[in-house]
Coordinates of C-alpha atoms in Angstrom, one line a residue:
M1061 CA 3.5 -202.8 18.4
A1062 CA 6.7 -202.7 15.8
V1063 CA 8.1 -199.3 14.3
A1064 CA 9.4 -199.5 10.9
I1065 CA 11.7 -196.0 11.4
W1066 CA 14.6 -196.5 13.0
P1067 CA 17.1 -197.6 10.5
D1068 CA 16.1 -194.7 8.6
L1069 CA 16.6 -192.4 11.8
I1070 CA 19.7 -193.6 12.5
G1071 CA 21.1 -193.1 9.4
S1072 CA 19.6 -189.8 8.9
L1073 CA 21.5 -188.9 12.3
G1074 CA 24.7 -191.1 11.5
C1075 CA 25.3 -188.4 8.2
S1076 CA 24.1 -185.6 9.4
V1077 CA 26.5 -185.6 12.4
G1078 CA 29.2 -186.5 9.9
F1079 CA 29.0 -183.8 7.9
V1080 CA 29.0 -181.5 11.3
A1081 CA 31.8 -182.7 12.8
L1082 CA 33.6 -182.6 8.7
V1083 CA 32.3 -178.7 8.5
C1084 CA 33.0 -178.2 12.2
R1085 CA 36.4 -179.4 12.6
S1086 CA 37.2 -177.0 9.0
W1087 CA 35.7 -173.8 10.3
Y1088 CA 37.4 -174.6 13.6
R1089 CA 40.6 -174.4 12.5
K1090 CA 40.3 -171.8 10.3
A1091 CA 38.8 -169.3 13.3
G1092 CA 42.4 -169.6 15.0
W1093 CA 41.6 -165.9 16.0
L1094 CA 38.7 -167.6 18.5
C1095 CA 39.6 -171.2 18.9
S1096 CA 43.0 -171.8 19.2
L1097 CA 44.2 -175.3 19.4
S1098 CA 48.1 -174.5 19.8
E1099 CA 48.7 -173.3 22.8
K1100 CA 46.9 -175.8 25.2
K1101 CA 46.2 -178.5 22.4
A1102 CA 43.2 -179.0 23.6
I1103 CA 40.8 -181.9 22.5
F1104 CA 38.5 -181.0 19.6
S1105 CA 35.3 -179.8 21.2
Y1106 CA 32.2 -179.8 19.1
K1107 CA 30.6 -177.3 21.7
T1108 CA 33.3 -174.8 20.7
C1109 CA 33.1 -175.4 17.5
I1110 CA 29.3 -174.5 17.4
R1111 CA 30.1 -171.5 19.2
S1112 CA 32.0 -170.4 16.6
I1113 CA 30.0 -171.0 13.9
A1114 CA 27.2 -168.8 16.2
A1115 CA 30.4 -166.5 16.8
R1116 CA 30.2 -166.1 13.0
A1117 CA 27.0 -165.7 12.3
T1118 CA 26.6 -163.1 14.6
P1119 CA 26.5 -159.7 12.2
R1120 CA 28.9 -157.6 14.8
F1121 CA 30.1 -159.0 17.8
K1122 CA 31.6 -162.8 18.4
L1123 CA 29.0 -163.3 21.1
I1124 CA 29.8 -166.9 22.5
W1125 CA 27.0 -167.2 25.7
W1126 CA 25.3 -164.9 27.8
R1127 CA 26.5 -164.1 32.1
P1128 CA 24.1 -162.3 34.8
F1129 CA 25.4 -158.2 34.2
A1130 CA 28.3 -157.1 35.9
P1131 CA 27.4 -154.2 38.7
D1132 CA 30.1 -152.5 37.1
S1133 CA 29.2 -152.8 33.3
P1134 CA 26.1 -151.3 32.3
T1135 CA 26.0 -153.7 29.1
P1136 CA 28.5 -156.4 29.5
I1137 CA 28.8 -159.6 27.4
A1138 CA 30.4 -162.8 28.2
F1139 CA 33.1 -163.1 25.6
L1140 CA 35.6 -166.2 25.2
A1141 CA 38.9 -165.0 25.1
R1142 CA 41.4 -165.6 21.8
H1143 CA 44.3 -166.5 23.3
S1144 CA 42.8 -170.0 25.0
I1145 CA 39.7 -172.2 24.4
A1146 CA 39.5 -173.4 28.3
A1147 CA 40.1 -169.0 29.8
Q1148 CA 37.6 -168.1 31.8
P1149 CA 35.4 -165.4 30.0
R1150 CA 35.8 -162.0 30.4
V1151 CA 33.3 -159.3 30.6
F1152 CA 33.6 -156.1 28.1
P1153 CA 31.6 -153.7 27.8
L1154 CA 29.5 -153.5 24.0
S1155 CA 31.5 -150.6 22.9
S1156 CA 34.2 -152.0 23.7
I1157 CA 34.1 -154.9 21.4
N1158 CA 34.7 -154.5 17.6
Y1159 CA 36.5 -156.7 15.8
P1160 CA 37.4 -157.6 12.1
H1161 CA 37.5 -160.7 10.0
P1162 CA 40.9 -162.2 10.5
P1163 CA 42.8 -162.2 7.5
N1164 CA 42.1 -165.5 5.2
N1165 CA 38.4 -165.9 7.1
P1166 CA 35.1 -165.5 5.0
P1167 CA 33.0 -162.3 6.4
Y1168 CA 29.6 -163.7 7.6
S1169 CA 27.9 -162.2 4.8
T1170 CA 29.1 -165.5 3.1
M1171 CA 28.9 -168.0 6.0
K1172 CA 25.5 -167.0 6.7
P1173 CA 23.5 -168.4 4.0
L1174 CA 25.9 -171.3 3.5
L1175 CA 25.2 -172.1 7.1
L1176 CA 21.4 -171.7 6.1
L1177 CA 21.7 -174.2 2.7
F1178 CA 23.3 -176.6 4.8
L1179 CA 20.1 -177.1 7.3
L1180 CA 17.8 -176.8 3.9
F1181 CA 19.3 -179.8 2.3
L1182 CA 20.3 -182.1 5.3
P1183 CA 17.1 -184.3 4.9
L1184 CA 18.8 -184.9 1.3
F1185 CA 21.7 -186.9 2.4
S1186 CA 20.6 -189.7 4.4
I1187 CA 17.2 -190.0 1.1
A1188 CA 20.5 -190.3 -1.4
S1189 CA 21.7 -193.0 0.3
Q1190 CA 18.9 -195.7 0.1
D1191 CA 17.2 -196.9 -3.4
P1192 CA 15.6 -194.3 -5.1
H1193 CA 12.7 -196.5 -5.9
I1194 CA 11.6 -197.2 -2.9
L1195 CA 9.7 -194.8 -1.4
P1196 CA 10.2 -194.2 2.5
R1197 CA 8.6 -196.4 4.6
P1198 CA 5.2 -194.9 6.9
L1199 CA 5.1 -196.0 10.1
I1200 CA 3.7 -199.1 10.6
L1201 CA 1.6 -200.3 13.9
E1202 CA 1.3 -203.5 14.9
L1203 CA -1.7 -204.5 17.3
P1204 CA -0.3 -207.5 19.6
S1205 CA -3.0 -210.3 19.0
H1206 CA -5.2 -212.0 22.0
G1207 CA -2.9 -213.7 24.9
G1208 CA 0.1 -213.0 22.2
T1209 CA 0.3 -215.7 20.3
E1210 CA -1.3 -215.9 16.8
P1211 CA -4.8 -217.6 16.5
S1212 CA -5.8 -220.5 14.3
I1213 CA -8.1 -220.2 10.7
A1214 CA -10.7 -221.6 12.6
G1215 CA -9.9 -220.1 15.6
S1216 CA -10.0 -216.2 13.6
A1217 CA -13.1 -217.5 12.1
G1218 CA -14.8 -217.9 14.7
G1219 CA -13.4 -214.8 16.5
E1220 CA -14.3 -213.1 14.0
A1221 CA -18.4 -214.1 13.8
E1222 CA -18.5 -214.0 17.3
E1223 CA -17.4 -209.8 17.3
E1224 CA -19.5 -210.0 14.5
G1225 CA -22.4 -211.0 16.5
E1226 CA -21.4 -208.5 19.2
E1227 CA -21.1 -205.7 16.4
S1228 CA -24.8 -206.8 15.7
A1229 CA -26.0 -206.9 18.9
E1230 CA -24.9 -203.8 20.0
L1231 CA -26.3 -202.0 16.7
R1232 CA -29.7 -203.6 17.4
R1233 CA -29.0 -202.5 20.9
L1234 CA -28.5 -198.7 19.7
R1235 CA -31.8 -198.7 16.8
C1236 CA -33.9 -199.8 19.7
S1237 CA -32.8 -197.0 22.1
S1238 CA -33.4 -194.3 19.6
W1239 CA -36.5 -195.9 18.4
R1240 CA -38.2 -195.6 22.1
F1241 CA -36.8 -192.2 22.3
A1242 CA -38.5 -191.5 18.8
A1243 CA -41.2 -193.1 20.8
E1244 CA -41.0 -191.3 24.3
A1245 CA -40.6 -188.2 22.4
N1246 CA -43.7 -188.7 19.5
N1247 CA -42.1 -188.0 16.5
L1248 CA -42.9 -192.2 15.6
G1249 CA -46.6 -191.5 14.9
P1250 CA -49.2 -194.1 15.9
W1251 CA -47.8 -197.4 16.3
K1252 CA -49.2 -201.0 17.6
T1253 CA -46.5 -203.0 18.3
V1254 CA -42.9 -203.3 19.3
P1255 CA -40.9 -203.8 16.4
A1256 CA -40.0 -207.7 16.4
D1257 CA -36.0 -207.2 16.8
C1258 CA -36.7 -204.5 20.1
A1259 CA -39.0 -206.4 21.9
G1260 CA -36.0 -208.4 24.0
Y1261 CA -34.9 -204.7 24.7
V1262 CA -37.9 -203.2 25.6
R1263 CA -38.3 -206.1 28.0
E1264 CA -35.2 -205.3 29.9
F1265 CA -35.7 -201.6 29.7
M1266 CA -39.0 -202.3 31.7
T1267 CA -38.1 -204.9 34.3
G1268 CA -33.8 -203.2 34.7
R1269 CA -33.4 -200.4 36.4
A1270 CA -33.7 -198.1 33.7
Y1271 CA -37.3 -197.4 34.1
K1272 CA -37.8 -197.4 37.5
S1273 CA -34.7 -194.5 37.1
D1274 CA -37.0 -192.6 34.8
L1275 CA -40.0 -192.9 36.9
E1276 CA -37.2 -190.9 39.8
I1277 CA -36.6 -188.5 37.8
V1278 CA -40.3 -187.3 36.2
A1279 CA -41.6 -187.6 40.0
Q1280 CA -38.7 -185.6 41.5
S1281 CA -39.0 -183.0 38.6
A1282 CA -42.7 -182.5 39.2
A1283 CA -43.0 -182.6 43.0
A1284 CA -40.0 -179.8 42.6
Y1285 CA -42.6 -177.8 40.5
A1286 CA -45.7 -178.6 43.0
R1287 CA -43.7 -177.2 45.8
S1288 CA -42.7 -174.0 43.6
V1289 CA -46.6 -173.4 42.7
R1290 CA -48.3 -170.9 44.7
L1291 CA -51.8 -171.9 45.2
A1292 CA -55.3 -169.1 45.4
G1293 CA -56.2 -171.1 48.9
D1294 CA -60.0 -171.5 47.8
G1295 CA -59.8 -174.9 46.8
M1296 CA -59.6 -174.8 42.8
D1297 CA -56.0 -175.6 42.1
V1298 CA -56.3 -179.0 40.6
W1299 CA -53.4 -181.7 39.6
V1300 CA -54.7 -184.0 37.2
F1301 CA -53.3 -187.9 37.2
D1302 CA -54.0 -190.8 34.8
V1303 CA -54.0 -194.2 35.9
D1304 CA -52.7 -196.9 34.0
E1305 CA -48.6 -197.1 33.4
T1306 CA -49.0 -193.3 35.7
L1307 CA -50.5 -194.8 39.3
L1308 CA -50.6 -198.6 38.6
S1309 CA -48.9 -200.4 37.0
N1310 CA -49.8 -203.5 34.3
L1311 CA -46.0 -204.8 33.9
P1312 CA -47.4 -208.2 35.4
Y1313 CA -50.3 -208.4 32.4
Y1314 CA -47.7 -206.9 29.8
A1315 CA -45.2 -209.6 31.0
D1316 CA -47.7 -212.3 29.9
H1317 CA -47.8 -210.1 26.7
G1318 CA -44.6 -209.6 25.4
Y1319 CA -43.7 -206.3 26.7
G1320 CA -45.9 -205.0 23.8
H1321 CA -44.5 -207.2 21.2
E1322 CA -48.5 -208.6 21.0
L1323 CA -51.5 -206.6 19.6
F1324 CA -53.4 -205.3 22.7
D1325 CA -56.1 -207.3 23.4
A1326 CA -58.7 -205.2 24.8
H1327 CA -61.0 -208.4 26.4
E1328 CA -57.9 -209.9 28.0
F1329 CA -56.8 -206.7 29.0
D1330 CA -60.2 -206.3 30.8
K1331 CA -59.5 -209.2 32.5
W1332 CA -56.7 -208.5 33.8
V1333 CA -58.0 -205.4 35.5
E1334 CA -61.2 -207.0 37.0
K1335 CA -59.2 -208.7 39.2
S1336 CA -57.5 -205.3 40.6
I1337 CA -53.9 -206.9 41.7
A1338 CA -51.7 -203.8 39.5
P1339 CA -49.1 -202.8 41.9
A1340 CA -48.3 -199.0 43.1
I1341 CA -46.0 -197.3 41.3
Q1342 CA -43.7 -196.3 44.2
S1343 CA -42.2 -193.3 43.1
S1344 CA -46.4 -191.6 41.5
L1345 CA -47.2 -192.7 45.2
K1346 CA -45.1 -190.5 46.0
L1347 CA -45.8 -187.7 44.4
Y1348 CA -49.8 -188.5 44.9
E1349 CA -49.2 -187.8 48.2
E1350 CA -47.2 -184.4 48.1
V1351 CA -49.3 -183.0 46.1
R1352 CA -51.8 -183.8 48.4
A1353 CA -50.3 -182.7 50.8
L1354 CA -49.5 -179.6 49.4
G1355 CA -53.5 -178.3 49.2
F1356 CA -54.4 -179.1 45.4
K1357 CA -57.3 -181.5 44.5
V1358 CA -56.5 -184.2 43.2
F1359 CA -58.0 -185.8 39.9
L1360 CA -58.0 -189.3 38.4
L1361 CA -58.8 -188.9 34.4
T1362 CA -58.5 -192.6 33.1
G1363 CA -59.4 -194.4 29.7
R1364 CA -61.1 -197.6 31.6
S1365 CA -64.7 -198.0 31.2
E1366 CA -67.0 -196.7 34.1
G1367 CA -67.6 -200.0 34.0
H1368 CA -64.4 -201.1 35.9
R1369 CA -65.1 -198.3 38.7
T1370 CA -65.7 -201.4 41.4
F1371 CA -62.7 -202.9 40.6
T1372 CA -60.2 -199.9 40.0
V1373 CA -61.3 -198.4 43.1
E1374 CA -60.6 -201.4 45.0
N1375 CA -57.2 -201.7 43.3
L1376 CA -56.4 -198.0 44.2
K1377 CA -57.1 -198.3 47.1
K1378 CA -55.0 -201.6 47.7
V1379 CA -52.0 -200.3 46.9
G1380 CA -52.5 -196.9 48.7
F1381 CA -53.9 -194.5 46.6
Q1382 CA -56.5 -192.4 48.8
D1383 CA -58.4 -189.4 49.2
W1384 CA -58.8 -188.2 45.9
D1385 CA -61.3 -185.9 44.8
R1386 CA -63.0 -186.8 41.4
L1387 CA -62.2 -190.1 39.3
I1388 CA -63.6 -189.9 36.1
L1389 CA -64.1 -192.9 33.5
R1390 CA -65.5 -193.7 29.8
G1391 CA -68.6 -193.3 30.1
P1392 CA -71.5 -194.5 27.0
D1393 CA -71.3 -191.8 25.1
D1394 CA -67.3 -191.7 25.5
R1395 CA -67.2 -194.9 23.6
G1396 CA -65.0 -194.6 20.4
K1397 CA -63.6 -191.5 21.4
P1398 CA -59.7 -190.9 20.9
A1399 CA -57.9 -190.6 24.0
T1400 CA -56.7 -186.9 23.1
M1401 CA -60.2 -186.0 22.8
F1402 CA -61.8 -188.1 25.5
K1403 CA -59.6 -186.5 28.4
S1404 CA -59.5 -182.6 26.4
E1405 CA -63.1 -182.8 26.8
K1406 CA -63.1 -183.6 30.5
R1407 CA -60.3 -181.3 31.1
R1408 CA -62.6 -178.8 29.4
E1409 CA -65.7 -179.5 31.5
M1410 CA -63.1 -179.0 34.9
E1411 CA -62.6 -175.6 33.8
V1412 CA -65.7 -174.9 33.1
D1413 CA -66.3 -175.6 37.0
G1414 CA -64.3 -172.9 37.9
Y1415 CA -60.9 -175.5 38.5
R1416 CA -57.7 -173.9 37.3
I1417 CA -55.1 -177.1 35.9
L1418 CA -51.9 -176.7 37.3
G1419 CA -50.3 -180.1 36.7
N1420 CA -51.0 -183.5 34.6
S1421 CA -49.3 -186.7 35.3
G1422 CA -49.5 -189.1 32.7
D1423 CA -47.4 -191.9 30.3
Q1424 CA -49.4 -191.5 27.0
W1425 CA -49.2 -188.2 24.9
S1426 CA -52.5 -188.4 24.3
D1427 CA -53.2 -187.7 28.7
L1428 CA -51.4 -184.9 27.6
L1429 CA -52.2 -182.7 24.4
G1430 CA -55.4 -181.9 23.0
S1431 CA -57.3 -178.1 24.7
S1432 CA -57.6 -177.2 27.9
L1433 CA -54.1 -178.1 29.2
S1434 CA -52.7 -178.0 32.3
N1435 CA -50.0 -175.2 33.6
R1436 CA -46.8 -178.1 33.5
S1437 CA -47.9 -181.6 31.8
F1438 CA -45.0 -184.6 33.2
K1439 CA -45.2 -187.9 30.6
L1440 CA -43.9 -190.5 32.2
P1441 CA -42.3 -193.3 29.9
N1442 CA -43.7 -196.4 28.6
P1443 CA -42.1 -198.1 25.3
M1444 CA -44.7 -201.2 25.6
Y1445 CA -47.7 -198.8 23.6
Y1446 CA -49.4 -196.0 22.4
I1447 CA -52.9 -194.8 22.7
P1448 CA -53.5 -192.2 20.4

């Protein structure tokens, strides 16, 4: 890093020191009543000169420096004796000091304004020595290049292209992260597929640690709420669970279909369901078992068709889900209904039967919104698809 202001600072400092020296020497010679060189022939002292100037600027007393108060003096000050610069300071009461201005010496009322003018115009002495047509140089910072050597033109172009590529990748990741946030917050409205430039981002999210971490946070929050609820003890307190991407994970299926980048194919998905090999979401399995142990009734409410009941039951039991109280699937009369409408109607039927829906877990907003809502709802992450 190169700084281009040091010559100016050095020049200004030199001029300032020289001017102060001349003024101090002139005032020093005039202030013989305070700073005499004739008796001791001491070497010229800037410190003494500055003290002399400070003493002249004092309206009534020739004050040089302070010392701790002596016990025998109520208001003492340290004062430099007239007869010697090197003399030790004496202690005088304030009431005993009243020196008139010495002859041939201007009073402080004249010198003080001159001192103030000198301080105001001091920066001009350095500027006057420069070329008036050249503006003062700014502070210039030069960052060292990588490796301490200047890159070639080809290397520079390649580096710029690489930096632009990295910047574009970072911006793309940031935009896709914002898109996922908007999708999870239900701010996008109906959408059919993951944007093409975010397919890689969604794949990394679903297969990485972030997705599992989000699932665990939701499950922990739901479990904390379940433990805080005081159940009536009559067996009518219910927790509702969705199935796909809530209890069972369909990631193996979506890994072969672009993690949501491809349009949903109901026929292909039905073939996957009939395999009954979807793994459990472990954080949801833990929550499921804890809710059961706390005394909740567990109702499973899924958009799968009634024709897949056998496959769904087999899959759930195979991965550890046991002893649910109801498994509700779409019947023939529910075909074509939006998921929000279908699940609202089923929750309404629960309430008609006298059940109290205290908790609800699902990966889609259509699992949680509508009518006959639960006391608390918990949204699991799922940026792969949207079901209205």
